Amino acid sequence: MQVGEIGSAGKSGMGRANRLRSRIGLGLAAAILLIASGGSAVDASASSGYHGTATFALAPTQTSRYIFPFTSGAYANDTELFQFQNLMWRPLYWFGNDGEFYVNYKLSIGDPPVYSNGGKTVTITLKHYRWSDGLPVTARDIEFWLDIYKAEPGEYYGYVPGDMPSNIASMSFPASTPYTFSITFNQAFSPLDLLYNNLSEIFPIPQHVWDRTSASGAVGDYDLTTAGATAVYNFLNAQSADPASWTGNPLWKVVDGPWRLSSFDATTGYDVLVPNPSYSGPNKPKLAKLEEVPFASSTSEFNALRSGQLDYGYLPASDIAQRKYLTSHGYTLASWADWGFNSFWLNYSNPSVGAIFKQLYVRQAMQHLVNQPEIVSDVYHGVAYPSYGPVPLTPKSSFLTSYESHNPYPYSPAAARQLLASHGWTVHIAGIDTCSKPGTQADECGAGIAKGEQLNFTELGATGSPEFNAELAVIQSDWSLAGIHLTLKEEPADTIFSEAVPCDAQTGGSGCSWQIADFSPPGFSATFSPQYLPTIAVWLATGGVLNAGGYSSSTLDQLIAATNTVPGSAPYKAEENYVTKYVPWISQPNYPYQLSVISNKLHGTLPQDPNLNIYPEDWTLSG
């Protein structure tokens, strides 16, 4: 049995299922492409068939910090995954293109999976891609990645206990069929779940170059033992975590994607990619060079746009009045809605306030105090859209339920005050509420909350976006209307993410001192990847690698487990409704990934991918 494309002709079945010229004046030299097979240098701009340099603006404070396509939660941001690594190394299955979520077999290295053995075994045949050094991409490269994953599952940002790789019973990589392999799982899973939420994680990586434990050591088959795979991971991780060495490191010169890294500034995050002339997939690059340009703030990015230094940037919401200026000066504007959600995290393991966050009525009160209509209208000037749970209202999908779409917790300070007062809190409007009736009865504050404790929290908020700072100020003010005091502490988004994710949330160990974390300004949202169906397992399942706050619900774990085995969309909708109702995080408006501003001289950029991939191999420049 083959699993066909979701959303292929007619988008039937579950439909549209899913799951950042003298340009910038940095003075970098012309990109030089090193051909790994011969070691010779070729100026990509002079190579036949390549023309022009395109500049692409990275989201504020969001740059690449990790190059090995086995990314941990601490490094997993949209730039890293979809606008850097994926340009050089292609996943087994590609999701998205043409503005849709579905699996794209044209851009996938693997043919459609074939299921047998009652749904327990999947067999996959690879297309004949080649590495940039001329050797073929084979099933051995898949085995290499999976062996590392099995040895170090917690180091991969997509890991969810019970899913890949812990659900693998056995694997077969016959030497007689180097382009075909099979995986047998420990039970029969939904083919849809296996393709979109498990097989979606796999990358072939060059075993013949990377299977080593030191820079000077020989390449071997170290990955075939758990200890060896761990040693290989430790080596590659250390090499990847040293951005200053990337462009000179021979490891990262062997790619199978359409692009190769030519230059990287470890201080600023500025990078230059040039075509891989050995790329064997479809849609070969036409540009000679792609420059990805970082910015410390959205203001500096907008100034670069106005001065004509960018081909593909974004318009900050605070500058929305400049739309006409940009369209009259050779730019097209296009909203880039992403397949994901926007919320701020609560730390249930925090020793001071974790017990308060565990009370459902507190979280409901908080959600009632997020004035989404005001934020959308006044802060984001109508560009953003509301969000009431884990499935976005935009872009549209068949997964959105009526329960979530009708917002069970609309803005209401009165409802928030009533919830708190009826559960033993003395409400001080514009002051700080205190628990006056401790205990675990229905009208008391709840387990672990002592008399006199206050609703007094510190929130880490991302810098770099004036409109996002304004949103946080609105929330801070509105929460005070029910006596919830919020102190804002601003840090770069990457810093907050790196601080929150490695926290030992399940035990409340070191690193768990944060209380509330919000690192989601425009351009930094949580996307459904590498699980492309709208499940929140990686963020909210007990032990999920991105479950930084330590939320744990046996009911939700059971609902998540059902998405693995029960066919159809019903399990995902049940999970969605549970999360919406029980508010494990606080939802806030979704801003599009960005309001893109694209030069009319740059062609092939639209429609934009809701999975946040970019396709510079399709771009051309005129004029």
PDB file of C-alpha atoms in Angstrom, residues 102-362:
ATOM      1  CA  TYR A 102       1.420  18.551   1.756  1.00  0.00           C
ATOM      2  CA  VAL A 103       4.324  16.204   1.112  1.00  0.00           C
ATOM      3  CA  ASN A 104       6.069  17.211  -2.083  1.00  0.00           C
ATOM      4  CA  TYR A 105       7.443  14.088  -3.731  1.00  0.00           C
ATOM      5  CA  LYS A 106       9.026  16.079  -6.544  1.00  0.00           C
ATOM      6  CA  LEU A 107      11.421  17.676  -4.060  1.00  0.00           C
ATOM      7  CA  SER A 108      11.764  14.571  -1.863  1.00  0.00           C
ATOM      8  CA  ILE A 109      14.730  12.220  -2.032  1.00  0.00           C
ATOM      9  CA  GLY A 110      12.474   9.282  -1.128  1.00  0.00           C
ATOM     10  CA  ASP A 111       9.760   7.815  -3.311  1.00  0.00           C
ATOM     11  CA  PRO A 112       6.335   7.301  -1.674  1.00  0.00           C
ATOM     12  CA  PRO A 113       6.625   4.809   1.197  1.00  0.00           C
ATOM     13  CA  VAL A 114       5.191   1.317   0.753  1.00  0.00           C
ATOM     14  CA  TYR A 115       3.601  -0.384   3.776  1.00  0.00           C
ATOM     15  CA  SER A 116       3.404  -4.109   4.500  1.00  0.00           C
ATOM     16  CA  ASN A 117       3.350  -6.527   7.440  1.00  0.00           C
ATOM     17  CA  GLY A 118      -0.012  -5.252   8.612  1.00  0.00           C
ATOM     18  CA  GLY A 119       1.208  -1.668   8.583  1.00  0.00           C
ATOM     19  CA  LYS A 120       4.279  -2.343  10.749  1.00  0.00           C
ATOM     20  CA  THR A 121       6.897  -2.253   7.994  1.00  0.00           C
ATOM     21  CA  VAL A 122       7.638   0.583   5.612  1.00  0.00           C
ATOM     22  CA  THR A 123       9.895   0.207   2.576  1.00  0.00           C
ATOM     23  CA  ILE A 124      11.397   3.249   0.886  1.00  0.00           C
ATOM     24  CA  THR A 125      13.328   3.585  -2.345  1.00  0.00           C
ATOM     25  CA  LEU A 126      15.599   6.577  -2.841  1.00  0.00           C
ATOM     26  CA  LYS A 127      15.935   8.640  -5.970  1.00  0.00           C
ATOM     27  CA  HIS A 128      19.439   8.775  -7.381  1.00  0.00           C
ATOM     28  CA  TYR A 129      20.799  11.916  -5.780  1.00  0.00           C
ATOM     29  CA  ARG A 130      24.540  12.520  -5.517  1.00  0.00           C
ATOM     30  CA  TRP A 131      26.721  14.218  -2.952  1.00  0.00           C
ATOM     31  CA  SER A 132      28.696  17.222  -4.079  1.00  0.00           C
ATOM     32  CA  ASP A 133      31.864  15.079  -4.133  1.00  0.00           C
ATOM     33  CA  GLY A 134      30.277  12.837  -6.753  1.00  0.00           C
ATOM     34  CA  LEU A 135      29.357   9.823  -4.629  1.00  0.00           C
ATOM     35  CA  PRO A 136      25.729   8.622  -4.541  1.00  0.00           C
ATOM     36  CA  VAL A 137      23.267   9.260  -1.731  1.00  0.00           C
ATOM     37  CA  THR A 138      22.363   5.752  -0.557  1.00  0.00           C
ATOM     38  CA  ALA A 139      20.436   3.960   2.141  1.00  0.00           C
ATOM     39  CA  ARG A 140      23.701   3.791   4.110  1.00  0.00           C
ATOM     40  CA  ASP A 141      23.403   7.566   4.575  1.00  0.00           C
ATOM     41  CA  ILE A 142      19.900   7.073   5.984  1.00  0.00           C
ATOM     42  CA  GLU A 143      21.147   4.343   8.310  1.00  0.00           C
ATOM     43  CA  PHE A 144      23.918   6.643   9.526  1.00  0.00           C
ATOM     44  CA  TRP A 145      21.448   9.372  10.525  1.00  0.00           C
ATOM     45  CA  LEU A 146      19.096   6.877  12.188  1.00  0.00           C
ATOM     46  CA  ASP A 147      21.923   5.254  14.135  1.00  0.00           C
ATOM     47  CA  ILE A 148      22.877   8.638  15.582  1.00  0.00           C
ATOM     48  CA  TYR A 149      19.231   9.332  16.374  1.00  0.00           C
ATOM     49  CA  LYS A 150      18.845   5.992  18.176  1.00  0.00           C
ATOM     50  CA  ALA A 151      21.984   6.681  20.202  1.00  0.00           C
ATOM     51  CA  GLU A 152      21.176  10.310  21.068  1.00  0.00           C
ATOM     52  CA  PRO A 153      17.404  10.841  20.700  1.00  0.00           C
ATOM     53  CA  GLY A 154      17.205  13.609  23.292  1.00  0.00           C
ATOM     54  CA  GLU A 155      19.643  15.729  21.299  1.00  0.00           C
ATOM     55  CA  TYR A 156      17.242  16.115  18.359  1.00  0.00           C
ATOM     56  CA  TYR A 157      14.689  18.902  18.523  1.00  0.00           C
ATOM     57  CA  GLY A 158      11.899  16.762  17.076  1.00  0.00           C
ATOM     58  CA  TYR A 159      12.168  13.875  19.523  1.00  0.00           C
ATOM     59  CA  VAL A 160       8.983  12.765  21.282  1.00  0.00           C
ATOM     60  CA  PRO A 161       9.125   9.732  23.618  1.00  0.00           C
ATOM     61  CA  GLY A 162       7.319   6.815  22.000  1.00  0.00           C
ATOM     62  CA  ASP A 163       7.809   8.100  18.469  1.00  0.00           C
ATOM     63  CA  MET A 164      10.847   7.810  16.222  1.00  0.00           C
ATOM     64  CA  PRO A 165      13.309   6.286  16.982  1.00  0.00           C
ATOM     65  CA  SER A 166      12.022   4.452  20.093  1.00  0.00           C
ATOM     66  CA  ASN A 167       9.169   2.942  18.060  1.00  0.00           C
ATOM     67  CA  ILE A 168      11.590   1.174  15.684  1.00  0.00           C
ATOM     68  CA  ALA A 169      11.793  -2.600  16.177  1.00  0.00           C
ATOM     69  CA  SER A 170      14.318  -3.278  13.408  1.00  0.00           C
ATOM     70  CA  MET A 171      15.865  -1.773  10.284  1.00  0.00           C
ATOM     71  CA  SER A 172      17.139  -3.389   7.100  1.00  0.00           C
ATOM     72  CA  PHE A 173      19.678  -1.862   4.729  1.00  0.00           C
ATOM     73  CA  PRO A 174      20.604  -4.626   2.250  1.00  0.00           C
ATOM     74  CA  ALA A 175      23.931  -4.091   0.481  1.00  0.00           C
ATOM     75  CA  SER A 176      22.384  -5.637  -2.644  1.00  0.00           C
ATOM     76  CA  THR A 177      19.832  -2.808  -2.887  1.00  0.00           C
ATOM     77  CA  PRO A 178      21.758   0.359  -1.952  1.00  0.00           C
ATOM     78  CA  TYR A 179      18.833   2.641  -2.759  1.00  0.00           C
ATOM     79  CA  THR A 180      16.157   0.713  -0.839  1.00  0.00           C
ATOM     80  CA  PHE A 181      15.698   0.182   2.890  1.00  0.00           C
ATOM     81  CA  SER A 182      12.946  -0.823   5.278  1.00  0.00           C
ATOM     82  CA  ILE A 183      11.976  -0.030   8.841  1.00  0.00           C
ATOM     83  CA  THR A 184       9.791  -2.287  10.976  1.00  0.00           C
ATOM     84  CA  PHE A 185       8.004  -0.592  13.863  1.00  0.00           C
ATOM     85  CA  ASN A 186       6.938  -2.090  17.153  1.00  0.00           C
ATOM     86  CA  GLN A 187       3.256  -1.786  16.255  1.00  0.00           C
ATOM     87  CA  ALA A 188       1.025  -0.765  13.399  1.00  0.00           C
ATOM     88  CA  PHE A 189       0.900   3.002  13.115  1.00  0.00           C
ATOM     89  CA  SER A 190      -1.295   5.287  11.087  1.00  0.00           C
ATOM     90  CA  PRO A 191       0.433   5.631   7.685  1.00  0.00           C
ATOM     91  CA  LEU A 192      -0.391   9.308   7.775  1.00  0.00           C
ATOM     92  CA  ASP A 193       1.304   9.748  11.142  1.00  0.00           C
ATOM     93  CA  LEU A 194       4.360   7.754  10.095  1.00  0.00           C
ATOM     94  CA  LEU A 195       4.906   9.819   6.964  1.00  0.00           C
ATOM     95  CA  TYR A 196       4.153  13.287   8.316  1.00  0.00           C
ATOM     96  CA  ASN A 197       5.387  12.941  11.898  1.00  0.00           C
ATOM     97  CA  ASN A 198       8.125  10.278  11.824  1.00  0.00           C
ATOM     98  CA  LEU A 199       9.663   9.697   8.406  1.00  0.00           C
ATOM     99  CA  SER A 200       9.518  13.479   8.048  1.00  0.00           C
ATOM    100  CA  GLU A 201      12.401  13.770  10.520  1.00  0.00           C
ATOM    101  CA  ILE A 202      14.977  11.776   8.564  1.00  0.00           C
ATOM    102  CA  PHE A 203      17.918  13.303   6.709  1.00  0.00           C
ATOM    103  CA  PRO A 204      20.432  11.359   4.655  1.00  0.00           C
ATOM    104  CA  ILE A 205      23.865  12.586   5.707  1.00  0.00           C
ATOM    105  CA  PRO A 206      27.227  11.675   4.098  1.00  0.00           C
ATOM    106  CA  GLN A 207      28.383   8.614   6.006  1.00  0.00           C
ATOM    107  CA  HIS A 208      31.510   8.312   3.862  1.00  0.00           C
ATOM    108  CA  VAL A 209      32.707  11.719   5.172  1.00  0.00           C
ATOM    109  CA  TRP A 210      31.053  12.282   8.554  1.00  0.00           C
ATOM    110  CA  ASP A 211      31.320   8.830  10.186  1.00  0.00           C
ATOM    111  CA  ARG A 212      34.369   9.741  12.238  1.00  0.00           C
ATOM    112  CA  THR A 213      35.167  10.525  15.852  1.00  0.00           C
ATOM    113  CA  SER A 214      37.879  13.131  15.335  1.00  0.00           C
ATOM    114  CA  ALA A 215      39.055  15.523  12.658  1.00  0.00           C
ATOM    115  CA  SER A 216      42.257  13.572  12.087  1.00  0.00           C
ATOM    116  CA  GLY A 217      40.787  10.098  12.472  1.00  0.00           C
ATOM    117  CA  ALA A 218      39.773   7.834   9.627  1.00  0.00           C
ATOM    118  CA  VAL A 219      36.214   7.415   8.455  1.00  0.00           C
ATOM    119  CA  GLY A 220      34.766   4.130   9.662  1.00  0.00           C
ATOM    120  CA  ASP A 221      31.506   2.388  10.542  1.00  0.00           C
ATOM    121  CA  TYR A 222      31.453   3.724  14.079  1.00  0.00           C
ATOM    122  CA  ASP A 223      27.717   4.401  13.962  1.00  0.00           C
ATOM    123  CA  LEU A 224      26.919   0.685  13.854  1.00  0.00           C
ATOM    124  CA  THR A 225      27.353   0.493  17.634  1.00  0.00           C
ATOM    125  CA  THR A 226      25.608   2.733  20.135  1.00  0.00           C
ATOM    126  CA  ALA A 227      28.870   3.826  21.711  1.00  0.00           C
ATOM    127  CA  GLY A 228      30.350   4.548  18.314  1.00  0.00           C
ATOM    128  CA  ALA A 229      27.310   6.534  17.204  1.00  0.00           C
ATOM    129  CA  THR A 230      27.528   8.610  20.381  1.00  0.00           C
ATOM    130  CA  ALA A 231      31.198   9.304  19.727  1.00  0.00           C
ATOM    131  CA  VAL A 232      30.394  10.376  16.164  1.00  0.00           C
ATOM    132  CA  TYR A 233      27.616  12.635  17.412  1.00  0.00           C
ATOM    133  CA  ASN A 234      29.881  14.230  19.999  1.00  0.00           C
ATOM    134  CA  PHE A 235      32.447  15.010  17.316  1.00  0.00           C
ATOM    135  CA  LEU A 236      29.963  16.404  14.796  1.00  0.00           C
ATOM    136  CA  ASN A 237      28.157  18.390  17.482  1.00  0.00           C
ATOM    137  CA  ALA A 238      31.396  20.026  18.601  1.00  0.00           C
ATOM    138  CA  GLN A 239      32.310  20.865  15.011  1.00  0.00           C
ATOM    139  CA  SER A 240      28.838  22.263  14.354  1.00  0.00           C
ATOM    140  CA  ALA A 241      28.856  24.403  17.487  1.00  0.00           C
ATOM    141  CA  ASP A 242      31.938  26.268  16.217  1.00  0.00           C
ATOM    142  CA  PRO A 243      30.531  28.659  13.588  1.00  0.00           C
ATOM    143  CA  ALA A 244      33.854  30.421  13.076  1.00  0.00           C
ATOM    144  CA  SER A 245      35.225  27.212  11.535  1.00  0.00           C
ATOM    145  CA  TRP A 246      32.321  26.353   9.246  1.00  0.00           C
ATOM    146  CA  THR A 247      33.557  27.706   5.935  1.00  0.00           C
ATOM    147  CA  GLY A 248      36.954  26.071   6.281  1.00  0.00           C
ATOM    148  CA  ASN A 249      35.735  22.750   7.675  1.00  0.00           C
ATOM    149  CA  PRO A 250      35.746  19.993   4.999  1.00  0.00           C
ATOM    150  CA  LEU A 251      32.815  18.262   6.724  1.00  0.00           C
ATOM    151  CA  TRP A 252      30.335  20.938   5.702  1.00  0.00           C
ATOM    152  CA  LYS A 253      31.515  21.116   2.084  1.00  0.00           C
ATOM    153  CA  VAL A 254      29.826  17.810   1.218  1.00  0.00           C
ATOM    154  CA  VAL A 255      26.149  18.548   0.537  1.00  0.00           C
ATOM    155  CA  ASP A 256      23.317  17.132  -1.530  1.00  0.00           C
ATOM    156  CA  GLY A 257      21.169  20.282  -1.674  1.00  0.00           C
ATOM    157  CA  PRO A 258      21.263  23.049  -4.272  1.00  0.00           C
ATOM    158  CA  TRP A 259      23.426  25.380  -2.162  1.00  0.00           C
ATOM    159  CA  ARG A 260      26.770  25.408  -0.364  1.00  0.00           C
ATOM    160  CA  LEU A 261      28.112  27.712   2.318  1.00  0.00           C
ATOM    161  CA  SER A 262      30.722  30.095   0.952  1.00  0.00           C
ATOM    162  CA  SER A 263      31.086  32.592   3.793  1.00  0.00           C
ATOM    163  CA  PHE A 264      29.849  32.958   7.357  1.00  0.00           C
ATOM    164  CA  ASP A 265      30.443  35.706   9.895  1.00  0.00           C
ATOM    165  CA  ALA A 266      30.289  34.072  13.309  1.00  0.00           C
ATOM    166  CA  THR A 267      29.906  37.437  15.019  1.00  0.00           C
ATOM    167  CA  THR A 268      26.963  38.811  13.052  1.00  0.00           C
ATOM    168  CA  GLY A 269      25.439  35.670  11.527  1.00  0.00           C
ATOM    169  CA  TYR A 270      25.784  37.027   7.983  1.00  0.00           C
ATOM    170  CA  ASP A 271      26.152  34.184   5.484  1.00  0.00           C
ATOM    171  CA  VAL A 272      26.713  33.725   1.768  1.00  0.00           C
ATOM    172  CA  LEU A 273      25.530  30.651  -0.102  1.00  0.00           C
ATOM    173  CA  VAL A 274      26.533  29.740  -3.650  1.00  0.00           C
ATOM    174  CA  PRO A 275      25.214  27.066  -6.022  1.00  0.00           C
ATOM    175  CA  ASN A 276      26.249  23.460  -5.643  1.00  0.00           C
ATOM    176  CA  PRO A 277      27.200  22.687  -9.262  1.00  0.00           C
ATOM    177  CA  SER A 278      26.856  18.966  -8.552  1.00  0.00           C
ATOM    178  CA  TYR A 279      23.254  19.246  -7.308  1.00  0.00           C
ATOM    179  CA  SER A 280      21.336  16.331  -8.807  1.00  0.00           C
ATOM    180  CA  GLY A 281      17.797  17.245  -7.778  1.00  0.00           C
ATOM    181  CA  PRO A 282      15.212  19.314  -9.638  1.00  0.00           C
ATOM    182  CA  ASN A 283      15.079  23.109  -9.796  1.00  0.00           C
ATOM    183  CA  LYS A 284      18.757  23.916 -10.072  1.00  0.00           C
ATOM    184  CA  PRO A 285      19.930  27.388  -8.960  1.00  0.00           C
ATOM    185  CA  LYS A 286      20.017  30.288 -11.396  1.00  0.00           C
ATOM    186  CA  LEU A 287      21.442  32.884  -9.008  1.00  0.00           C
ATOM    187  CA  ALA A 288      25.187  33.179  -8.553  1.00  0.00           C
ATOM    188  CA  LYS A 289      24.910  34.015  -4.879  1.00  0.00           C
ATOM    189  CA  LEU A 290      22.475  34.311  -1.992  1.00  0.00           C
ATOM    190  CA  GLU A 291      23.311  36.653   0.868  1.00  0.00           C
ATOM    191  CA  GLU A 292      21.386  36.141   4.119  1.00  0.00           C
ATOM    192  CA  VAL A 293      21.616  39.331   6.122  1.00  0.00           C
ATOM    193  CA  PRO A 294      21.035  39.588   9.897  1.00  0.00           C
ATOM    194  CA  PHE A 295      19.636  42.632  11.690  1.00  0.00           C
ATOM    195  CA  ALA A 296      19.748  43.662  15.315  1.00  0.00           C
ATOM    196  CA  SER A 297      16.267  45.176  15.066  1.00  0.00           C
ATOM    197  CA  SER A 298      13.337  45.500  12.693  1.00  0.00           C
ATOM    198  CA  THR A 299      14.108  49.220  12.469  1.00  0.00           C
ATOM    199  CA  SER A 300      17.550  48.620  10.984  1.00  0.00           C
ATOM    200  CA  GLU A 301      16.068  46.105   8.557  1.00  0.00           C
ATOM    201  CA  PHE A 302      13.443  48.591   7.403  1.00  0.00           C
ATOM    202  CA  ASN A 303      16.105  51.226   6.856  1.00  0.00           C
ATOM    203  CA  ALA A 304      17.955  48.771   4.618  1.00  0.00           C
ATOM    204  CA  LEU A 305      14.741  48.193   2.672  1.00  0.00           C
ATOM    205  CA  ARG A 306      14.141  51.900   2.141  1.00  0.00           C
ATOM    206  CA  SER A 307      17.676  52.397   0.877  1.00  0.00           C
ATOM    207  CA  GLY A 308      17.316  49.571  -1.654  1.00  0.00           C
ATOM    208  CA  GLN A 309      19.829  47.232  -0.034  1.00  0.00           C
ATOM    209  CA  LEU A 310      17.502  44.222   0.162  1.00  0.00           C
ATOM    210  CA  ASP A 311      15.737  42.126  -2.454  1.00  0.00           C
ATOM    211  CA  TYR A 312      13.628  40.156   0.039  1.00  0.00           C
ATOM    212  CA  GLY A 313      12.852  41.673   3.413  1.00  0.00           C
ATOM    213  CA  TYR A 314       9.928  42.336   5.708  1.00  0.00           C
ATOM    214  CA  LEU A 315       7.849  45.291   6.820  1.00  0.00           C
ATOM    215  CA  PRO A 316       7.616  45.762  10.606  1.00  0.00           C
ATOM    216  CA  ALA A 317       4.064  46.269  11.841  1.00  0.00           C
ATOM    217  CA  SER A 318       5.113  49.587  13.332  1.00  0.00           C
ATOM    218  CA  ASP A 319       5.931  50.804   9.814  1.00  0.00           C
ATOM    219  CA  ILE A 320       2.770  49.524   8.177  1.00  0.00           C
ATOM    220  CA  ALA A 321       1.946  53.045   6.985  1.00  0.00           C
ATOM    221  CA  GLN A 322       4.929  52.753   4.638  1.00  0.00           C
ATOM    222  CA  ARG A 323       3.219  50.174   2.432  1.00  0.00           C
ATOM    223  CA  LYS A 324       2.389  52.627  -0.313  1.00  0.00           C
ATOM    224  CA  TYR A 325       5.900  54.028  -0.297  1.00  0.00           C
ATOM    225  CA  LEU A 326       7.365  50.564  -0.820  1.00  0.00           C
ATOM    226  CA  THR A 327       4.937  49.509  -3.538  1.00  0.00           C
ATOM    227  CA  SER A 328       5.614  52.756  -5.350  1.00  0.00           C
ATOM    228  CA  HIS A 329       9.357  52.130  -5.170  1.00  0.00           C
ATOM    229  CA  GLY A 330       9.530  48.751  -6.864  1.00  0.00           C
ATOM    230  CA  TYR A 331       8.437  46.307  -4.168  1.00  0.00           C
ATOM    231  CA  THR A 332       5.613  43.792  -3.813  1.00  0.00           C
ATOM    232  CA  LEU A 333       4.152  43.055  -0.365  1.00  0.00           C
ATOM    233  CA  ALA A 334       2.972  39.552   0.539  1.00  0.00           C
ATOM    234  CA  SER A 335       1.797  38.231   3.904  1.00  0.00           C
ATOM    235  CA  TRP A 336       3.702  35.066   4.870  1.00  0.00           C
ATOM    236  CA  ALA A 337       1.407  33.037   7.116  1.00  0.00           C
ATOM    237  CA  ASP A 338       3.142  30.098   8.771  1.00  0.00           C
ATOM    238  CA  TRP A 339       1.803  26.695   9.770  1.00  0.00           C
ATOM    239  CA  GLY A 340       2.275  27.019  13.500  1.00  0.00           C
ATOM    240  CA  PHE A 341       1.111  28.733  16.646  1.00  0.00           C
ATOM    241  CA  ASN A 342       2.067  31.542  18.971  1.00  0.00           C
ATOM    242  CA  SER A 343       1.968  31.328  22.742  1.00  0.00           C
ATOM    243  CA  PHE A 344       4.017  32.015  25.811  1.00  0.00           C
ATOM    244  CA  TRP A 345       5.325  29.280  28.019  1.00  0.00           C
ATOM    245  CA  LEU A 346       4.650  28.749  31.705  1.00  0.00           C
ATOM    246  CA  ASN A 347       7.222  26.992  33.872  1.00  0.00           C
ATOM    247  CA  TYR A 348       5.317  24.402  35.889  1.00  0.00           C
ATOM    248  CA  SER A 349       8.575  23.306  37.509  1.00  0.00           C
ATOM    249  CA  ASN A 350       9.498  26.699  38.898  1.00  0.00           C
ATOM    250  CA  PRO A 351       9.842  26.295  42.683  1.00  0.00           C
ATOM    251  CA  SER A 352       8.230  29.673  43.412  1.00  0.00           C
ATOM    252  CA  VAL A 353       5.267  29.884  41.043  1.00  0.00           C
ATOM    253  CA  GLY A 354       4.964  26.439  39.436  1.00  0.00           C
ATOM    254  CA  ALA A 355       2.158  25.412  41.789  1.00  0.00           C
ATOM    255  CA  ILE A 356       0.171  28.504  40.776  1.00  0.00           C
ATOM    256  CA  PHE A 357       0.539  27.741  37.054  1.00  0.00           C
ATOM    257  CA  LYS A 358      -0.748  24.215  37.681  1.00  0.00           C
ATOM    258  CA  GLN A 359      -4.164  25.646  38.611  1.00  0.00           C
ATOM    259  CA  LEU A 360      -6.454  25.592  35.582  1.00  0.00           C
ATOM    260  CA  TYR A 361      -8.499  28.564  36.788  1.00  0.00           C
ATOM    261  CA  VAL A 362      -5.336  30.715  36.958  1.00  0.00           C
TER     262      VAL A 362
END
